[in-house]
Amino acid sequence: MKNRIITIGREFGSGGRTIGRMAAQQLGIPCYDQEIIEKLVEKGGFSAEYIKERGELMVSEGWNAVLGRTGGPTRQDQLWVMQKNLILELAEQGPCVIVGRCADFILSHREDVLKVFVRSTMQKRSQRILQVYGQREESAEQRLRIKDHQRAEYYKMYTGHEWGGSRYYDLVLNSAKFSLEACVKTIIDLYQADFD
Amino acid sequence: MKNRIITIGREFGSGGRTIGRMAAQQLGIPCYDQEIIEKLVEKGGFSAEYIKERGELMVSEGWNAVLGRTGGPTRQDQLWVMQKNLILELAEQGPCVIVGRCADFILSHREDVLKVFVRSTMQKRSQRILQVYGQREESAEQRLRIKDHQRAEYYKMYTGHEWGGSRYYDLVLNSAKFSLEACVKTIIDLYQADFD
């Protein structure tokens, strides 16, 4: 069988998004991340900023969905459903890379998906976010801890699984150990290898 | 920097031991697994069978070490120390592959170690152990669950870490998704890539 889709989960500051874009470029297939946000906006009327902020972050109203509030689906629940449907649709359209957004879970019924998670060390991630996003009021480490917590909570809430847990991925790479190019090459080689 | 050592942790039935041997053979470096057992026997006087059975398995007396028994180190504790010293020594001697035995943890102070974990699905592992080891009284799935539990307990006891937790490895591969050859190639390519 041949793979069609690559999903990339990633720790903030691991370079996972960049790796996804580089892989897509080398393979000549689309990479969805910001695009998902834009398509969602077109379809559902959320502001791009709201989606960017809430799309992968756990927010307090989200818990209500789990804890049995009576007010029906929250704005975040609606967003989850829209993202999910969009990802299912994109996967039908053709080969692509999808970064984040629980795409690995959403596409777990398909066999033609290479599920990747990119992690790194706290030290290398701190260096990278300072380099890419610059200084902020909180320390780099604080920002990473907050993001990790939010992504893990969001993932757990909508998938029931542990974010970054090795059993949910086909390939986990520690980008602190390898160059981005080596990570991209590994992903492409395994994407292109046939499997049973 | 160049890697010198490859450590391979693996789920029972994932093919991780075979992958380690194949990688070592292609690289022309030794692979330690059975060899460790034999060297231990020479050094410490344990019977090969005892070491094979207890070397990676959690046994009830082992808990005493953690739970504060007064009788001094158990036979299993002594074995742990001997294995640890041997692995540190082997890593000094030259490039090699070390399968299992918490080698990733024991060598975690070194930067020239590529830490790999090989996992697979319950279905593929069941098929593999029936093929490699044949039928037993317990079902393949029962055997896998018992082994998983024992390895996880042993690893946790002596390292304090979660066995197979993605944060402790540089590379995690799902061998249900890839051929053994593709896993070996990935490991060799990343082993040979330079890093900072």
Coordinates of C-alpha atoms in Angstrom, one line a residue:
Chain A
M1 CA 0.0 0.0 0.0
K2 CA 1.0 3.6 -0.6
N3 CA 0.8 6.5 1.9
R4 CA -1.2 9.5 0.8
I5 CA -1.3 11.7 3.9
I6 CA 1.3 12.8 6.4
T7 CA 0.0 14.2 9.7
I8 CA 2.5 16.0 12.0
G9 CA 1.8 16.6 15.7
R10 CA 4.5 18.6 17.3
E11 CA 5.7 20.3 20.5
F12 CA 5.8 24.1 20.3
G13 CA 9.3 25.1 19.3
S14 CA 10.3 21.7 18.0
G15 CA 10.4 22.9 14.4
G16 CA 7.6 20.4 13.5
R17 CA 5.6 23.0 11.4
T18 CA 8.7 23.9 9.4
I19 CA 9.5 20.2 8.9
G20 CA 5.9 19.7 7.6
R21 CA 6.2 22.5 5.2
M22 CA 9.6 21.4 3.9
A23 CA 8.4 17.8 3.4
A24 CA 5.3 19.0 1.5
Q25 CA 7.4 21.3 -0.7
Q26 CA 9.9 18.5 -1.5
L27 CA 7.0 16.1 -2.3
G28 CA 5.1 18.7 -4.3
I29 CA 1.9 18.3 -2.2
P30 CA 0.0 20.9 -0.2
C31 CA 0.6 21.6 3.5
Y32 CA -2.4 22.5 5.6
D33 CA -2.1 24.6 8.7
Q34 CA -2.8 28.2 8.2
E35 CA -4.9 27.1 5.2
I36 CA -7.2 25.1 7.4
I37 CA -7.8 28.2 9.4
E38 CA -8.6 30.2 6.3
K39 CA -10.9 27.6 4.8
L40 CA -12.7 27.3 8.1
V41 CA -13.3 31.0 8.2
E42 CA -14.8 30.9 4.7
K43 CA -17.1 28.1 5.7
G44 CA -18.1 28.9 9.2
G45 CA -17.8 32.6 9.9
F46 CA -15.4 32.5 12.7
S47 CA -12.8 35.2 12.8
A48 CA -9.4 34.0 11.8
E49 CA -7.9 35.3 15.0
Y50 CA -10.4 33.4 17.1
I51 CA -9.7 30.2 15.3
K52 CA -6.0 30.6 15.6
E53 CA -6.2 31.2 19.3
R54 CA -8.7 28.6 20.1
G55 CA -8.2 26.0 17.4
E56 CA -5.6 24.0 19.4
L57 CA -5.9 25.5 22.9
M58 CA -7.9 24.2 25.8
V59 CA -10.1 27.0 27.1
S60 CA -12.3 26.9 30.2
E61 CA -15.7 26.7 28.3
G62 CA -14.4 23.6 26.5
W63 CA -14.5 21.6 29.7
N64 CA -18.2 22.1 29.9
A65 CA -18.6 19.8 27.0
V66 CA -17.0 17.0 28.9
L67 CA -18.4 17.9 32.3
G68 CA -22.0 17.9 31.2
R69 CA -23.1 21.5 30.9
T70 CA -26.6 22.0 29.6
G71 CA -26.2 24.8 27.1
G72 CA -25.4 22.7 24.1
P73 CA -22.1 22.8 22.1
T74 CA -19.8 25.6 22.8
R75 CA -18.2 27.7 20.1
Q76 CA -15.1 25.6 20.6
D77 CA -17.1 22.4 20.1
Q78 CA -18.5 23.8 16.8
L79 CA -15.0 24.7 15.7
W80 CA -13.8 21.1 16.5
V81 CA -16.5 19.6 14.3
M82 CA -15.8 22.0 11.5
Q83 CA -12.1 21.3 11.6
K84 CA -12.7 17.6 11.7
N85 CA -15.0 17.7 8.7
L86 CA -12.5 19.8 6.8
I87 CA -9.6 17.5 7.6
L88 CA -11.7 14.5 6.4
E89 CA -12.4 16.3 3.2
L90 CA -8.8 17.4 2.6
A91 CA -7.7 13.8 3.0
E92 CA -10.2 12.7 0.4
Q93 CA -9.0 15.4 -2.1
G94 CA -5.5 14.1 -2.4
P95 CA -2.0 13.6 -0.9
C96 CA -1.1 16.4 1.6
V97 CA 0.6 17.2 4.9
I98 CA -1.6 18.3 7.8
V99 CA 0.2 19.9 10.8
G100 CA -1.5 19.7 14.2
R101 CA -5.3 19.9 14.7
C102 CA -5.5 16.3 16.0
A103 CA -5.4 15.2 12.3
D104 CA -3.7 11.9 13.3
F105 CA -6.7 11.0 15.4
I106 CA -9.2 12.3 12.9
L107 CA -7.7 10.2 10.2
S108 CA -7.0 7.1 12.3
H109 CA -9.5 5.0 10.4
R110 CA -7.4 5.4 7.2
E111 CA -4.4 3.1 6.6
D112 CA -2.7 5.5 4.1
V113 CA -1.7 8.0 6.7
L114 CA 1.9 8.4 8.0
K115 CA 1.4 9.7 11.6
V116 CA 4.4 11.7 12.8
F117 CA 5.1 13.5 16.1
V118 CA 8.1 15.9 16.4
R119 CA 9.4 16.6 19.9
S120 CA 12.6 18.2 21.2
T121 CA 14.3 19.2 24.5
M122 CA 13.2 22.1 26.6
Q123 CA 16.6 23.8 26.0
K124 CA 16.5 23.5 22.2
R125 CA 12.8 24.5 22.0
S126 CA 13.6 27.6 24.2
Q127 CA 16.4 28.6 21.8
R128 CA 14.1 28.1 18.8
I129 CA 11.1 30.1 20.1
L130 CA 13.4 33.0 21.1
Q131 CA 14.9 32.9 17.6
V132 CA 11.6 32.5 15.7
Y133 CA 9.1 34.5 17.9
G134 CA 11.4 36.8 19.9
Q135 CA 11.4 37.8 23.6
R136 CA 8.1 38.0 25.5
E137 CA 7.2 39.0 29.0
E138 CA 7.2 35.3 30.2
S139 CA 10.4 33.3 29.9
A140 CA 10.7 30.9 27.0
E141 CA 10.4 28.0 29.4
Q142 CA 7.1 29.4 30.9
R143 CA 5.7 29.9 27.4
L144 CA 6.6 26.3 26.5
R145 CA 5.1 24.8 29.6
I146 CA 1.8 26.7 29.1
K147 CA 1.6 25.7 25.4
D148 CA 2.4 22.0 26.2
H149 CA -0.3 22.0 28.9
Q150 CA -2.9 23.6 26.6
R151 CA -2.2 21.3 23.7
A152 CA -2.2 18.2 25.8
E153 CA -5.5 19.2 27.5
Y154 CA -7.1 20.0 24.1
Y155 CA -5.9 16.7 22.5
K156 CA -7.0 14.7 25.5
M157 CA -10.5 16.3 25.5
Y158 CA -11.3 15.7 21.9
T159 CA -9.4 12.4 21.3
G160 CA -9.3 10.8 24.8
H161 CA -5.6 10.0 24.1
E162 CA -2.3 11.2 25.5
W163 CA -0.8 13.9 23.3
G164 CA 2.6 12.8 22.0
G165 CA 2.1 9.2 23.4
S166 CA 4.3 7.0 21.3
R167 CA 1.6 4.4 20.7
Y168 CA -0.4 6.8 18.6
Y169 CA 2.2 7.6 16.0
D170 CA 4.1 5.7 13.3
L171 CA 7.2 7.8 13.8
V172 CA 8.4 10.0 16.6
L173 CA 11.5 12.2 16.0
N174 CA 13.5 14.2 18.6
S175 CA 14.5 17.2 16.5
A176 CA 17.0 18.3 19.2
K177 CA 19.1 15.3 18.0
F178 CA 18.7 15.7 14.2
S179 CA 18.8 18.6 11.7
L180 CA 15.5 19.7 10.3
E181 CA 16.7 18.3 6.9
A182 CA 17.4 14.9 8.4
C183 CA 13.9 14.9 9.9
V184 CA 12.4 15.8 6.5
K185 CA 14.4 13.1 4.7
T186 CA 13.3 10.5 7.3
I187 CA 9.7 11.4 6.9
I188 CA 9.9 11.4 3.1
D189 CA 11.7 8.1 2.9
L190 CA 9.2 6.4 5.1
Y191 CA 6.2 8.1 3.4
Q192 CA 7.4 6.7 0.1
A193 CA 8.2 3.2 1.3
D194 CA 5.5 0.6 0.4
F195 CA 3.9 -1.3 3.3
D196 CA 1.6 -4.3 3.8
Chain B
M1 CA 29.2 15.2 16.4
K2 CA 29.0 11.6 15.4
N3 CA 26.9 8.8 17.0
R4 CA 28.8 5.8 18.4
I5 CA 26.1 3.7 20.1
I6 CA 22.6 2.7 19.1
T7 CA 20.3 1.6 21.9
I8 CA 17.1 -0.2 21.0
G9 CA 14.2 -0.6 23.4
R10 CA 11.3 -2.6 22.0
E11 CA 8.0 -4.2 22.6
F12 CA 8.0 -8.0 22.6
G13 CA 7.0 -9.1 19.1
S14 CA 7.8 -5.8 17.4
G15 CA 10.9 -7.2 15.7
G16 CA 13.1 -4.7 17.5
R17 CA 15.8 -7.3 18.4
T18 CA 16.0 -8.4 14.8
I19 CA 16.1 -4.8 13.6
G20 CA 19.0 -4.2 16.0
R21 CA 20.9 -7.2 14.7
M22 CA 20.3 -6.2 11.1
A23 CA 21.5 -2.7 11.7
A24 CA 24.6 -3.8 13.5
Q25 CA 25.4 -6.3 10.7
Q26 CA 25.1 -3.6 8.0
L27 CA 27.2 -1.2 10.0
G28 CA 29.8 -3.9 10.8
I29 CA 29.6 -3.3 14.6
P30 CA 28.7 -5.7 17.4
C31 CA 25.1 -6.1 18.7
Y32 CA 24.8 -6.9 22.4
D33 CA 21.9 -8.8 23.7
Q34 CA 22.6 -12.5 24.3
E35 CA 26.3 -11.5 24.5
I36 CA 25.5 -9.3 27.5
I37 CA 24.0 -12.3 29.2
E38 CA 27.1 -14.4 28.4
K39 CA 29.6 -11.8 29.6
L40 CA 27.6 -11.4 32.8
V41 CA 27.7 -15.0 33.4
E42 CA 31.5 -15.0 33.1
K43 CA 31.8 -12.1 35.5
G44 CA 29.2 -12.8 38.1
G45 CA 28.4 -16.4 38.3
F46 CA 24.7 -16.2 37.6
S47 CA 23.3 -19.0 35.6
A48 CA 22.5 -18.0 32.0
E49 CA 18.9 -19.1 32.5
Y50 CA 18.4 -17.0 35.6
I51 CA 19.8 -13.9 33.9
K52 CA 17.6 -14.5 30.8
E53 CA 14.5 -14.8 32.9
R54 CA 15.1 -12.1 35.4
G55 CA 17.3 -9.7 33.5
E56 CA 14.4 -7.7 32.2
L57 CA 11.5 -8.9 34.2
M58 CA 9.9 -7.4 37.3
V59 CA 9.8 -10.0 40.1
S60 CA 8.2 -9.7 43.5
E61 CA 11.5 -9.5 45.4
G62 CA 12.5 -6.6 43.2
W63 CA 9.9 -4.4 44.8
N64 CA 11.6 -4.7 48.1
A65 CA 14.5 -2.6 46.8
V66 CA 12.1 0.3 46.3
L67 CA 9.8 -0.4 49.2
G68 CA 12.5 -0.4 51.8
R69 CA 13.2 -3.9 52.8
T70 CA 16.1 -4.4 55.3
G71 CA 17.8 -7.5 53.8
G72 CA 20.2 -5.5 51.5
P73 CA 20.3 -5.8 47.7
T74 CA 18.4 -8.7 46.1
R75 CA 19.9 -11.0 43.5
Q76 CA 18.0 -8.9 40.9
D77 CA 19.5 -5.6 42.3
Q78 CA 23.0 -7.2 42.0
L79 CA 22.2 -8.2 38.4
W80 CA 21.1 -4.7 37.6
V81 CA 24.4 -3.2 38.8
M82 CA 26.4 -5.8 36.9
Q83 CA 24.4 -5.1 33.7
K84 CA 24.8 -1.4 34.1
N85 CA 28.5 -1.6 34.6
L86 CA 28.9 -3.9 31.6
I87 CA 26.8 -1.6 29.4
L88 CA 28.9 1.4 30.4
E89 CA 32.0 -0.6 29.6
L90 CA 30.8 -1.8 26.2
A91 CA 29.9 1.8 25.3
E92 CA 33.5 2.8 26.1
Q93 CA 34.9 0.0 24.0
G94 CA 33.5 1.2 20.7
P95 CA 30.5 1.6 18.4
C96 CA 27.8 -1.0 19.0
V97 CA 24.1 -1.7 19.1
I98 CA 22.6 -2.6 22.5
V99 CA 19.1 -4.1 22.6
G100 CA 17.0 -3.7 25.7
R101 CA 18.4 -3.8 29.3
C102 CA 17.5 -0.1 29.9
A103 CA 20.7 0.8 27.9
D104 CA 19.1 4.1 26.8
F105 CA 18.7 5.2 30.4
I106 CA 22.1 3.8 31.5
L107 CA 23.8 5.8 28.7
S108 CA 21.7 8.9 28.9
H109 CA 24.7 11.0 30.1
R110 CA 26.4 10.4 26.7
E111 CA 25.5 12.5 23.6
D112 CA 26.8 10.0 21.1
V113 CA 23.9 7.6 21.6
L114 CA 21.0 7.2 19.2
K115 CA 18.1 6.0 21.4
V116 CA 15.5 4.0 19.5
F117 CA 12.3 2.4 20.6
V118 CA 10.4 0.0 18.3
R119 CA 6.7 -0.6 18.9
S120 CA 4.0 -2.3 16.9
T121 CA 0.3 -3.1 17.1
M122 CA -1.1 -5.9 19.2
Q123 CA -2.3 -7.7 16.0
K124 CA 1.0 -7.7 14.2
R125 CA 2.9 -8.6 17.4
S126 CA 0.6 -11.5 18.0
Q127 CA 1.2 -12.7 14.4
R128 CA 5.0 -12.3 14.9
I129 CA 5.4 -14.2 18.2
L130 CA 3.3 -17.1 16.9
Q131 CA 5.5 -17.2 13.8
V132 CA 8.8 -16.8 15.8
Y133 CA 8.1 -18.6 19.1
G134 CA 5.2 -20.8 18.2
Q135 CA 1.9 -21.6 20.1
R136 CA 1.9 -21.7 23.9
E137 CA -0.7 -22.5 26.5
E138 CA -1.6 -18.8 26.9
S139 CA -2.9 -16.9 23.9
A140 CA -0.5 -14.6 22.0
E141 CA -2.3 -11.6 23.3
Q142 CA -2.0 -12.8 27.0
R143 CA 1.7 -13.4 26.5
L144 CA 2.2 -9.9 25.1
R145 CA 0.2 -8.2 27.9
I146 CA 2.2 -10.1 30.6
K147 CA 5.6 -9.2 28.9
D148 CA 4.6 -5.6 28.4
H149 CA 3.6 -5.3 32.1
Q150 CA 6.8 -6.9 33.3
R151 CA 9.1 -4.8 31.1
A152 CA 7.3 -1.6 32.0
E153 CA 7.5 -2.4 35.7
Y154 CA 11.2 -3.3 35.5
Y155 CA 12.0 -0.2 33.5
K156 CA 10.1 2.0 35.9
M157 CA 11.7 0.5 38.9
Y158 CA 15.3 1.0 37.8
T159 CA 15.0 4.2 35.8
G160 CA 11.9 6.0 37.3
H161 CA 10.8 6.6 33.7
E162 CA 7.9 5.4 31.6
W163 CA 8.9 2.5 29.3
G164 CA 8.4 3.5 25.7
G165 CA 7.5 7.1 26.6
S166 CA 8.3 9.2 23.5
R167 CA 10.2 11.8 25.5
Y168 CA 13.0 9.4 26.3
Y169 CA 13.9 8.4 22.8
D170 CA 15.3 10.1 19.7
L171 CA 13.4 7.9 17.3
V172 CA 10.2 5.8 17.9
L173 CA 9.2 3.5 15.0
N174 CA 5.9 1.6 14.6
S175 CA 7.1 -1.6 12.9
A176 CA 3.5 -2.5 12.0
K177 CA 3.6 0.3 9.5
F178 CA 7.1 -0.3 8.0
S179 CA 9.1 -3.3 6.8
L180 CA 12.0 -4.4 9.0
E181 CA 14.3 -3.2 6.2
A182 CA 12.8 0.3 6.2
C183 CA 13.2 0.5 10.0
V184 CA 16.9 -0.6 9.7
K185 CA 17.5 2.0 6.9
T186 CA 15.9 4.8 9.0
I187 CA 18.1 3.9 12.0
I188 CA 21.3 3.7 10.0
D189 CA 20.6 7.0 8.1
L190 CA 20.0 8.8 11.3
Y191 CA 22.9 7.1 13.1
Q192 CA 25.2 8.3 10.3
A193 CA 23.9 11.9 10.1
D194 CA 26.0 14.5 11.9
F195 CA 24.4 16.5 14.6
D196 CA 25.2 19.6 16.7

